[in-house]
PDB file of C-alpha atoms in Angstrom:
ATOM      1  CA  MET A   1     110.990 101.332 136.080  1.00 72.00           C
ATOM      2  CA  PRO A   2     108.580  98.470 136.880  1.00 84.00           C
ATOM      3  CA  LYS A   3     109.507  95.476 138.957  1.00 91.00           C
ATOM      4  CA  ALA A   4     108.617  91.964 137.897  1.00 94.00           C
ATOM      5  CA  ASP A   5     109.166  88.397 138.956  1.00 94.00           C
ATOM      6  CA  PRO A   6     112.279  86.953 137.234  1.00 95.00           C
ATOM      7  CA  PHE A   7     110.126  84.238 135.642  1.00 95.00           C
ATOM      8  CA  ALA A   8     107.884  86.912 134.092  1.00 96.00           C
ATOM      9  CA  GLN A   9     110.951  88.729 132.854  1.00 96.00           C
ATOM     10  CA  ARG A  10     112.266  85.542 131.220  1.00 96.00           C
ATOM     11  CA  ARG A  11     108.933  85.132 129.430  1.00 96.00           C
ATOM     12  CA  LEU A  12     109.745  88.374 127.593  1.00 97.00           C
ATOM     13  CA  LEU A  13     112.251  86.360 125.570  1.00 97.00           C
ATOM     14  CA  ASP A  14     109.364  84.189 124.355  1.00 96.00           C
ATOM     15  CA  LEU A  15     107.426  87.342 123.568  1.00 97.00           C
ATOM     16  CA  ALA A  16     110.373  88.757 121.633  1.00 96.00           C
ATOM     17  CA  GLY A  17     110.615  85.446 119.785  1.00 96.00           C
ATOM     18  CA  PHE A  18     106.971  85.677 118.739  1.00 97.00           C
ATOM     19  CA  ASP A  19     107.513  89.254 117.564  1.00 96.00           C
ATOM     20  CA  GLN A  20     110.577  88.238 115.588  1.00 95.00           C
ATOM     21  CA  SER A  21     108.644  85.407 113.929  1.00 97.00           C
ATOM     22  CA  ILE A  22     105.698  87.720 113.185  1.00 97.00           C
ATOM     23  CA  ASN A  23     107.978  90.368 111.688  1.00 95.00           C
ATOM     24  CA  ALA A  24     109.744  87.769 109.554  1.00 97.00           C
ATOM     25  CA  ALA A  25     106.441  86.336 108.294  1.00 98.00           C
ATOM     26  CA  GLU A  26     105.070  89.794 107.495  1.00 97.00           C
ATOM     27  CA  HIS A  27     108.286  90.617 105.626  1.00 97.00           C
ATOM     28  CA  ARG A  28     108.039  87.377 103.618  1.00 97.00           C
ATOM     29  CA  ARG A  29     104.427  88.172 102.820  1.00 97.00           C
ATOM     30  CA  ALA A  30     105.314  91.662 101.581  1.00 97.00           C
ATOM     31  CA  THR A  31     108.309  90.543  99.517  1.00 97.00           C
ATOM     32  CA  LEU A  32     107.109  87.377  97.807  1.00 97.00           C
ATOM     33  CA  PRO A  33     108.760  87.028  94.351  1.00 96.00           C
ATOM     34  CA  GLU A  34     105.267  86.489  92.921  1.00 97.00           C
ATOM     35  CA  LEU A  35     104.322  90.055  93.854  1.00 97.00           C
ATOM     36  CA  ALA A  36     107.061  91.446  91.617  1.00 96.00           C
ATOM     37  CA  VAL A  37     105.981  89.102  88.810  1.00 95.00           C
ATOM     38  CA  LEU A  38     102.372  90.252  89.199  1.00 96.00           C
ATOM     39  CA  SER A  39     103.287  93.941  89.301  1.00 96.00           C
ATOM     40  CA  ALA A  40     105.541  93.825  86.244  1.00 96.00           C
ATOM     41  CA  GLY A  41     103.283  91.315  84.490  1.00 96.00           C
ATOM     42  CA  SER A  42     100.128  93.391  84.982  1.00 95.00           C
ATOM     43  CA  GLU A  43     101.863  96.459  83.577  1.00 95.00           C
ATOM     44  CA  LYS A  44     103.195  94.529  80.590  1.00 96.00           C
ATOM     45  CA  LEU A  45      99.793  92.899  80.035  1.00 96.00           C
ATOM     46  CA  ALA A  46      98.201  96.337  79.812  1.00 96.00           C
ATOM     47  CA  GLU A  47     100.752  97.325  77.160  1.00 96.00           C
ATOM     48  CA  LEU A  48     100.250  94.106  75.220  1.00 97.00           C
ATOM     49  CA  ARG A  49      96.472  94.446  75.492  1.00 96.00           C
ATOM     50  CA  ASN A  50      96.636  97.893  73.893  1.00 97.00           C
ATOM     51  CA  THR A  51      99.002  96.620  71.200  1.00 96.00           C
ATOM     52  CA  LYS A  52      96.687  93.665  70.583  1.00 96.00           C
ATOM     53  CA  VAL A  53      93.655  95.946  70.213  1.00 97.00           C
ATOM     54  CA  LEU A  54      95.544  98.101  67.712  1.00 97.00           C
ATOM     55  CA  ALA A  55      96.619  95.000  65.773  1.00 97.00           C
ATOM     56  CA  GLU A  56      93.063  93.643  65.740  1.00 96.00           C
ATOM     57  CA  THR A  57      91.787  97.014  64.551  1.00 96.00           C
ATOM     58  CA  GLU A  58      94.338  97.088  61.742  1.00 96.00           C
ATOM     59  CA  VAL A  59      93.414  93.561  60.645  1.00 96.00           C
ATOM     60  CA  GLY A  60      89.733  94.486  60.711  1.00 96.00           C
ATOM     61  CA  ASP A  61      90.332  97.662  58.698  1.00 95.00           C
ATOM     62  CA  LEU A  62      92.330  95.744  56.100  1.00 96.00           C
ATOM     63  CA  GLN A  63      89.629  93.070  55.862  1.00 95.00           C
ATOM     64  CA  ARG A  64      87.006  95.721  55.201  1.00 95.00           C
ATOM     65  CA  ALA A  65      89.254  97.441  52.656  1.00 94.00           C
ATOM     66  CA  ASN A  66      89.852  94.104  50.926  1.00 93.00           C
ATOM     67  CA  ARG A  67      86.126  93.343  50.731  1.00 93.00           C
ATOM     68  CA  LYS A  68      85.428  96.805  49.360  1.00 93.00           C
ATOM     69  CA  LEU A  69      88.186  96.454  46.782  1.00 94.00           C
ATOM     70  CA  ASP A  70      87.034  92.969  45.781  1.00 93.00           C
ATOM     71  CA  ASN A  71      83.507  94.287  45.262  1.00 94.00           C
ATOM     72  CA  GLU A  72      84.837  97.121  43.123  1.00 92.00           C
ATOM     73  CA  ILE A  73      86.926  94.695  41.053  1.00 93.00           C
ATOM     74  CA  ASP A  74      83.865  92.473  40.554  1.00 92.00           C
ATOM     75  CA  GLN A  75      81.823  95.485  39.440  1.00 93.00           C
ATOM     76  CA  VAL A  76      84.500  96.596  36.966  1.00 92.00           C
ATOM     77  CA  ARG A  77      84.922  93.052  35.655  1.00 90.00           C
ATOM     78  CA  ALA A  78      81.153  92.598  35.251  1.00 92.00           C
ATOM     79  CA  ARG A  79      80.797  95.906  33.410  1.00 90.00           C
ATOM     80  CA  SER A  80      83.721  95.057  31.160  1.00 89.00           C
ATOM     81  CA  GLU A  81      82.162  91.663  30.357  1.00 87.00           C
ATOM     82  CA  ARG A  82      78.814  93.292  29.518  1.00 88.00           C
ATOM     83  CA  ASP A  83      80.534  95.814  27.255  1.00 83.00           C
ATOM     84  CA  ALA A  84      82.506  93.026  25.594  1.00 87.00           C
ATOM     85  CA  GLN A  85      79.265  91.119  24.925  1.00 86.00           C
ATOM     86  CA  ARG A  86      77.637  94.210  23.445  1.00 81.00           C
ATOM     87  CA  LEU A  87      80.709  94.864  21.323  1.00 83.00           C
ATOM     88  CA  ALA A  88      80.757  91.261  20.114  1.00 80.00           C
ATOM     89  CA  ALA A  89      77.058  91.507  19.253  1.00 80.00           C
ATOM     90  CA  GLY A  90      77.728  94.660  17.205  1.00 76.00           C
ATOM     91  CA  ALA A  91      74.894  96.469  18.957  1.00 66.00           C
ATOM     92  CA  GLY A  92      74.706 100.167  18.078  1.00 69.00           C
ATOM     93  CA  ASN A  93      76.329 102.331  15.443  1.00 78.00           C
ATOM     94  CA  ALA A  94      80.044 102.696  14.751  1.00 79.00           C
ATOM     95  CA  LYS A  95      80.424 105.539  17.238  1.00 84.00           C
ATOM     96  CA  ASP A  96      78.780 103.509  19.965  1.00 78.00           C
ATOM     97  CA  LEU A  97      80.994 100.563  19.226  1.00 79.00           C
ATOM     98  CA  GLU A  98      84.092 102.756  19.295  1.00 82.00           C
ATOM     99  CA  ASN A  99      83.020 104.167  22.658  1.00 84.00           C
ATOM    100  CA  LEU A 100      82.454 100.650  23.941  1.00 83.00           C
ATOM    101  CA  GLN A 101      85.954  99.676  22.875  1.00 87.00           C
ATOM    102  CA  HIS A 102      87.446 102.709  24.663  1.00 91.00           C
ATOM    103  CA  GLU A 103      85.421 101.913  27.775  1.00 89.00           C
ATOM    104  CA  ILE A 104      86.538  98.268  27.725  1.00 89.00           C
ATOM    105  CA  THR A 105      90.166  99.408  27.472  1.00 89.00           C
ATOM    106  CA  SER A 106      89.666 101.924  30.288  1.00 91.00           C
ATOM    107  CA  LEU A 107      87.936  99.302  32.441  1.00 90.00           C
ATOM    108  CA  GLY A 108      90.796  96.877  31.792  1.00 90.00           C
ATOM    109  CA  ARG A 109      93.326  99.455  33.022  1.00 92.00           C
ATOM    110  CA  ARG A 110      91.133 100.203  36.057  1.00 91.00           C
ATOM    111  CA  GLN A 111      90.839  96.525  36.835  1.00 91.00           C
ATOM    112  CA  GLY A 112      94.626  96.156  36.623  1.00 91.00           C
ATOM    113  CA  VAL A 113      95.137  99.072  39.045  1.00 93.00           C
ATOM    114  CA  LEU A 114      92.547  97.642  41.454  1.00 93.00           C
ATOM    115  CA  GLU A 115      94.100  94.179  41.324  1.00 92.00           C
ATOM    116  CA  ASP A 116      97.528  95.668  42.074  1.00 92.00           C
ATOM    117  CA  GLU A 117      96.007  97.462  45.031  1.00 93.00           C
ATOM    118  CA  ALA A 118      94.384  94.192  46.110  1.00 93.00           C
ATOM    119  CA  LEU A 119      97.748  92.419  46.024  1.00 94.00           C
ATOM    120  CA  GLU A 120      99.279  95.211  48.086  1.00 94.00           C
ATOM    121  CA  LEU A 121      96.420  95.020  50.586  1.00 94.00           C
ATOM    122  CA  MET A 122      96.797  91.254  50.743  1.00 93.00           C
ATOM    123  CA  GLU A 123     100.471  91.651  51.635  1.00 94.00           C
ATOM    124  CA  GLN A 124      99.627  94.275  54.262  1.00 95.00           C
ATOM    125  CA  LYS A 125      97.020  91.960  55.763  1.00 95.00           C
ATOM    126  CA  GLU A 126      99.458  89.048  55.873  1.00 95.00           C
ATOM    127  CA  ASN A 127     101.884  91.252  57.794  1.00 96.00           C
ATOM    128  CA  ALA A 128      99.088  92.484  60.051  1.00 96.00           C
ATOM    129  CA  ASP A 129      97.918  88.908  60.684  1.00 96.00           C
ATOM    130  CA  ALA A 130     101.470  87.902  61.601  1.00 97.00           C
ATOM    131  CA  ALA A 131     101.828  90.878  63.957  1.00 96.00           C
ATOM    132  CA  LEU A 132      98.488  90.063  65.585  1.00 96.00           C
ATOM    133  CA  ALA A 133      99.433  86.401  65.982  1.00 97.00           C
ATOM    134  CA  GLU A 134     102.738  87.378  67.597  1.00 97.00           C
ATOM    135  CA  VAL A 135     101.266  89.848  70.095  1.00 97.00           C
ATOM    136  CA  THR A 136      98.428  87.418  70.874  1.00 97.00           C
ATOM    137  CA  ALA A 137     100.948  84.670  71.638  1.00 97.00           C
ATOM    138  CA  GLN A 138     102.938  87.043  73.866  1.00 97.00           C
ATOM    139  CA  PHE A 139      99.770  88.145  75.649  1.00 97.00           C
ATOM    140  CA  ASP A 140      98.531  84.585  76.203  1.00 97.00           C
ATOM    141  CA  LEU A 141     101.918  83.420  77.492  1.00 97.00           C
ATOM    142  CA  LEU A 142     102.239  86.332  79.903  1.00 97.00           C
ATOM    143  CA  GLN A 143      98.620  85.943  80.994  1.00 96.00           C
ATOM    144  CA  ALA A 144      99.359  82.319  81.886  1.00 97.00           C
ATOM    145  CA  GLU A 145     102.459  83.371  83.840  1.00 96.00           C
ATOM    146  CA  VAL A 146     100.501  86.041  85.727  1.00 96.00           C
ATOM    147  CA  THR A 147      97.691  83.595  86.493  1.00 97.00           C
ATOM    148  CA  ALA A 148     100.210  81.045  87.786  1.00 97.00           C
ATOM    149  CA  ALA A 149     101.946  83.716  89.891  1.00 97.00           C
ATOM    150  CA  ALA A 150      98.601  84.807  91.346  1.00 97.00           C
ATOM    151  CA  GLY A 151      97.780  81.226  92.301  1.00 97.00           C
ATOM    152  CA  SER A 152     101.199  80.730  93.888  1.00 97.00           C
ATOM    153  CA  ARG A 153     100.867  84.045  95.739  1.00 97.00           C
ATOM    154  CA  ASP A 154      97.478  83.074  97.122  1.00 98.00           C
ATOM    155  CA  ASP A 155      98.789  79.695  98.296  1.00 98.00           C
ATOM    156  CA  LYS A 156     101.753  81.308 100.030  1.00 98.00           C
ATOM    157  CA  PHE A 157      99.545  84.035 101.490  1.00 98.00           C
ATOM    158  CA  ALA A 158      97.325  81.341 102.991  1.00 98.00           C
ATOM    159  CA  ASP A 159     100.304  79.525 104.538  1.00 98.00           C
ATOM    160  CA  ILE A 160     101.833  82.730 105.923  1.00 98.00           C
ATOM    161  CA  ASP A 161      98.479  83.956 107.218  1.00 98.00           C
ATOM    162  CA  ASP A 162      98.009  80.658 109.070  1.00 98.00           C
ATOM    163  CA  GLU A 163     101.490  81.062 110.529  1.00 97.00           C
ATOM    164  CA  LEU A 164     100.751  84.644 111.578  1.00 98.00           C
ATOM    165  CA  LYS A 165      97.463  83.614 113.141  1.00 98.00           C
ATOM    166  CA  THR A 166      99.241  80.987 115.253  1.00 97.00           C
ATOM    167  CA  HIS A 167     102.009  83.349 116.355  1.00 97.00           C
ATOM    168  CA  ARG A 168      99.592  86.173 117.159  1.00 97.00           C
ATOM    169  CA  SER A 169      97.321  83.874 119.131  1.00 97.00           C
ATOM    170  CA  SER A 170     100.249  82.551 121.170  1.00 97.00           C
ATOM    171  CA  ARG A 171     101.523  86.092 121.675  1.00 97.00           C
ATOM    172  CA  ALA A 172      98.129  87.260 122.938  1.00 97.00           C
ATOM    173  CA  GLU A 173      97.966  84.375 125.434  1.00 97.00           C
ATOM    174  CA  LEU A 174     101.435  85.224 126.707  1.00 97.00           C
ATOM    175  CA  LEU A 175     100.640  88.930 127.020  1.00 95.00           C
ATOM    176  CA  ALA A 176      97.585  88.140 129.120  1.00 95.00           C
ATOM    177  CA  ALA A 177      99.768  86.238 131.588  1.00 95.00           C
ATOM    178  CA  LEU A 178     102.365  89.009 132.071  1.00 96.00           C
ATOM    179  CA  PRO A 179     102.200  92.013 134.389  1.00 95.00           C
ATOM    180  CA  ALA A 180     100.563  95.009 132.712  1.00 95.00           C
ATOM    181  CA  ASP A 181     103.334  97.487 133.590  1.00 95.00           C
ATOM    182  CA  LEU A 182     106.010  95.114 132.228  1.00 96.00           C
ATOM    183  CA  VAL A 183     104.032  94.661 129.022  1.00 96.00           C
ATOM    184  CA  ALA A 184     103.573  98.425 128.704  1.00 96.00           C
ATOM    185  CA  LEU A 185     107.339  98.977 128.932  1.00 96.00           C
ATOM    186  CA  TYR A 186     108.020  96.194 126.451  1.00 97.00           C
ATOM    187  CA  GLU A 187     105.486  97.539 123.947  1.00 96.00           C
ATOM    188  CA  ARG A 188     106.811 101.087 124.261  1.00 96.00           C
ATOM    189  CA  ILE A 189     110.312  99.932 123.366  1.00 96.00           C
ATOM    190  CA  ARG A 190     109.073  97.654 120.566  1.00 95.00           C
ATOM    191  CA  LYS A 191     106.973 100.385 118.952  1.00 95.00           C
ATOM    192  CA  SER A 192     110.066 102.598 118.767  1.00 94.00           C
ATOM    193  CA  GLY A 193     111.422 100.090 116.267  1.00 92.00           C
ATOM    194  CA  LYS A 194     113.932  98.429 118.573  1.00 93.00           C
ATOM    195  CA  VAL A 195     114.313  94.927 119.985  1.00 95.00           C
ATOM    196  CA  ALA A 196     112.386  95.203 123.235  1.00 97.00           C
ATOM    197  CA  ALA A 197     113.899  92.326 125.226  1.00 97.00           C
ATOM    198  CA  ALA A 198     117.064  90.288 124.915  1.00 97.00           C
ATOM    199  CA  LYS A 199     119.311  88.077 126.941  1.00 96.00           C
ATOM    200  CA  LEU A 200     122.382  89.417 128.703  1.00 96.00           C
ATOM    201  CA  ASN A 201     124.913  86.881 127.519  1.00 94.00           C
ATOM    202  CA  GLY A 202     128.029  87.229 129.624  1.00 88.00           C
ATOM    203  CA  GLY A 203     128.724  90.907 129.260  1.00 92.00           C
ATOM    204  CA  ARG A 204     126.990  91.337 125.905  1.00 95.00           C
ATOM    205  CA  CYS A 205     123.493  92.541 125.087  1.00 95.00           C
ATOM    206  CA  GLU A 206     122.033  90.152 122.530  1.00 95.00           C
ATOM    207  CA  ALA A 207     119.792  92.912 121.173  1.00 95.00           C
ATOM    208  CA  CYS A 208     122.462  95.361 120.014  1.00 95.00           C
ATOM    209  CA  ARG A 209     125.461  92.973 120.286  1.00 94.00           C
ATOM    210  CA  MET A 210     127.341  95.549 122.337  1.00 95.00           C
ATOM    211  CA  ASP A 211     129.642  94.576 125.217  1.00 95.00           C
ATOM    212  CA  LEU A 212     128.810  96.467 128.391  1.00 94.00           C
ATOM    213  CA  ASP A 213     131.605  97.994 130.468  1.00 93.00           C
ATOM    214  CA  ARG A 214     132.492  96.796 133.945  1.00 92.00           C
ATOM    215  CA  VAL A 215     130.703  99.599 135.736  1.00 93.00           C
ATOM    216  CA  GLU A 216     127.450  98.875 133.917  1.00 93.00           C
ATOM    217  CA  LEU A 217     127.797  95.125 134.475  1.00 93.00           C
ATOM    218  CA  SER A 218     128.521  95.670 138.173  1.00 93.00           C
ATOM    219  CA  SER A 219     125.409  97.828 138.509  1.00 92.00           C
ATOM    220  CA  ILE A 220     123.278  95.205 136.771  1.00 92.00           C
ATOM    221  CA  ALA A 221     124.728  92.385 138.866  1.00 91.00           C
ATOM    222  CA  GLY A 222     123.912  94.271 142.049  1.00 92.00           C
ATOM    223  CA  ALA A 223     120.292  94.980 141.082  1.00 92.00           C
ATOM    224  CA  PRO A 224     117.565  92.970 142.842  1.00 94.00           C
ATOM    225  CA  SER A 225     116.259  89.980 140.909  1.00 93.00           C
ATOM    226  CA  ASP A 226     112.830  91.573 140.457  1.00 94.00           C
ATOM    227  CA  GLU A 227     114.240  94.819 139.117  1.00 95.00           C
ATOM    228  CA  VAL A 228     113.820  95.318 135.396  1.00 96.00           C
ATOM    229  CA  VAL A 229     117.113  96.472 133.923  1.00 96.00           C
ATOM    230  CA  ARG A 230     117.756  97.858 130.482  1.00 95.00           C
ATOM    231  CA  CYS A 231     120.691  97.966 128.111  1.00 95.00           C
ATOM    232  CA  PRO A 232     122.369 101.375 128.397  1.00 93.00           C
ATOM    233  CA  GLU A 233     123.227 101.198 124.686  1.00 93.00           C
ATOM    234  CA  CYS A 234     119.949 100.225 122.974  1.00 95.00           C
ATOM    235  CA  GLY A 235     117.372 100.360 125.759  1.00 95.00           C
ATOM    236  CA  ALA A 236     116.300  96.716 125.493  1.00 97.00           C
ATOM    237  CA  ILE A 237     115.066  94.963 128.629  1.00 97.00           C
ATOM    238  CA  LEU A 238     117.921  92.700 129.662  1.00 97.00           C
ATOM    239  CA  ILE A 239     117.099  89.204 130.845  1.00 96.00           C
ATOM    240  CA  ARG A 240     119.829  88.199 133.276  1.00 90.00           C
ATOM    241  CA  TRP A 241     119.003  84.503 133.837  1.00 75.00           C
TER     242      TRP A 241
END
């Protein structure tokens, strides 16, 4: 067990304070609410992006189908009008005219079927347009929320990183002023995941909040002032003054 000047031992409380502040800042940095928003938002955005692509594809397919159907209707209508003009002009013999009449009737039925299909496609496209508008609105809204969360995260990261830089700089200055063997003991305890130094407050260790028994307290009280003593319960370096 190293020996150290009581003043140096008391400075371990400052060191423990820096470590507590650093740990708290690192925890805040790792648990910012914005991180959860970004994680969930990015996942949902990916889903909405896929849904949006599918909706855009469906709208595009229906637009192409509508154009194709409109062209076919125009062709049928134009042919029917030409046949009607020929029929009205009485061009050809009786058989030809009869065939023209049958063709005009057939074209009329075909045009009716195509126009029904066009109405059905128009309804499908209206529904597809509405679905696309809805998913686009959802995507844009969530994208704005994610962008805002990212900006807030970056601002908070900057503030916390400045805080960490200050604490770490002060900690490094303090470490440089302490005895190497005392620092080595402190760091060994800290790296085990425990509080490395705490005040002995009356008969209680402020690290583990355990009350020490009379025998332990008597032994600590009788130790020289430069002797480094540790809590028998948690192993923290006890600062007696």
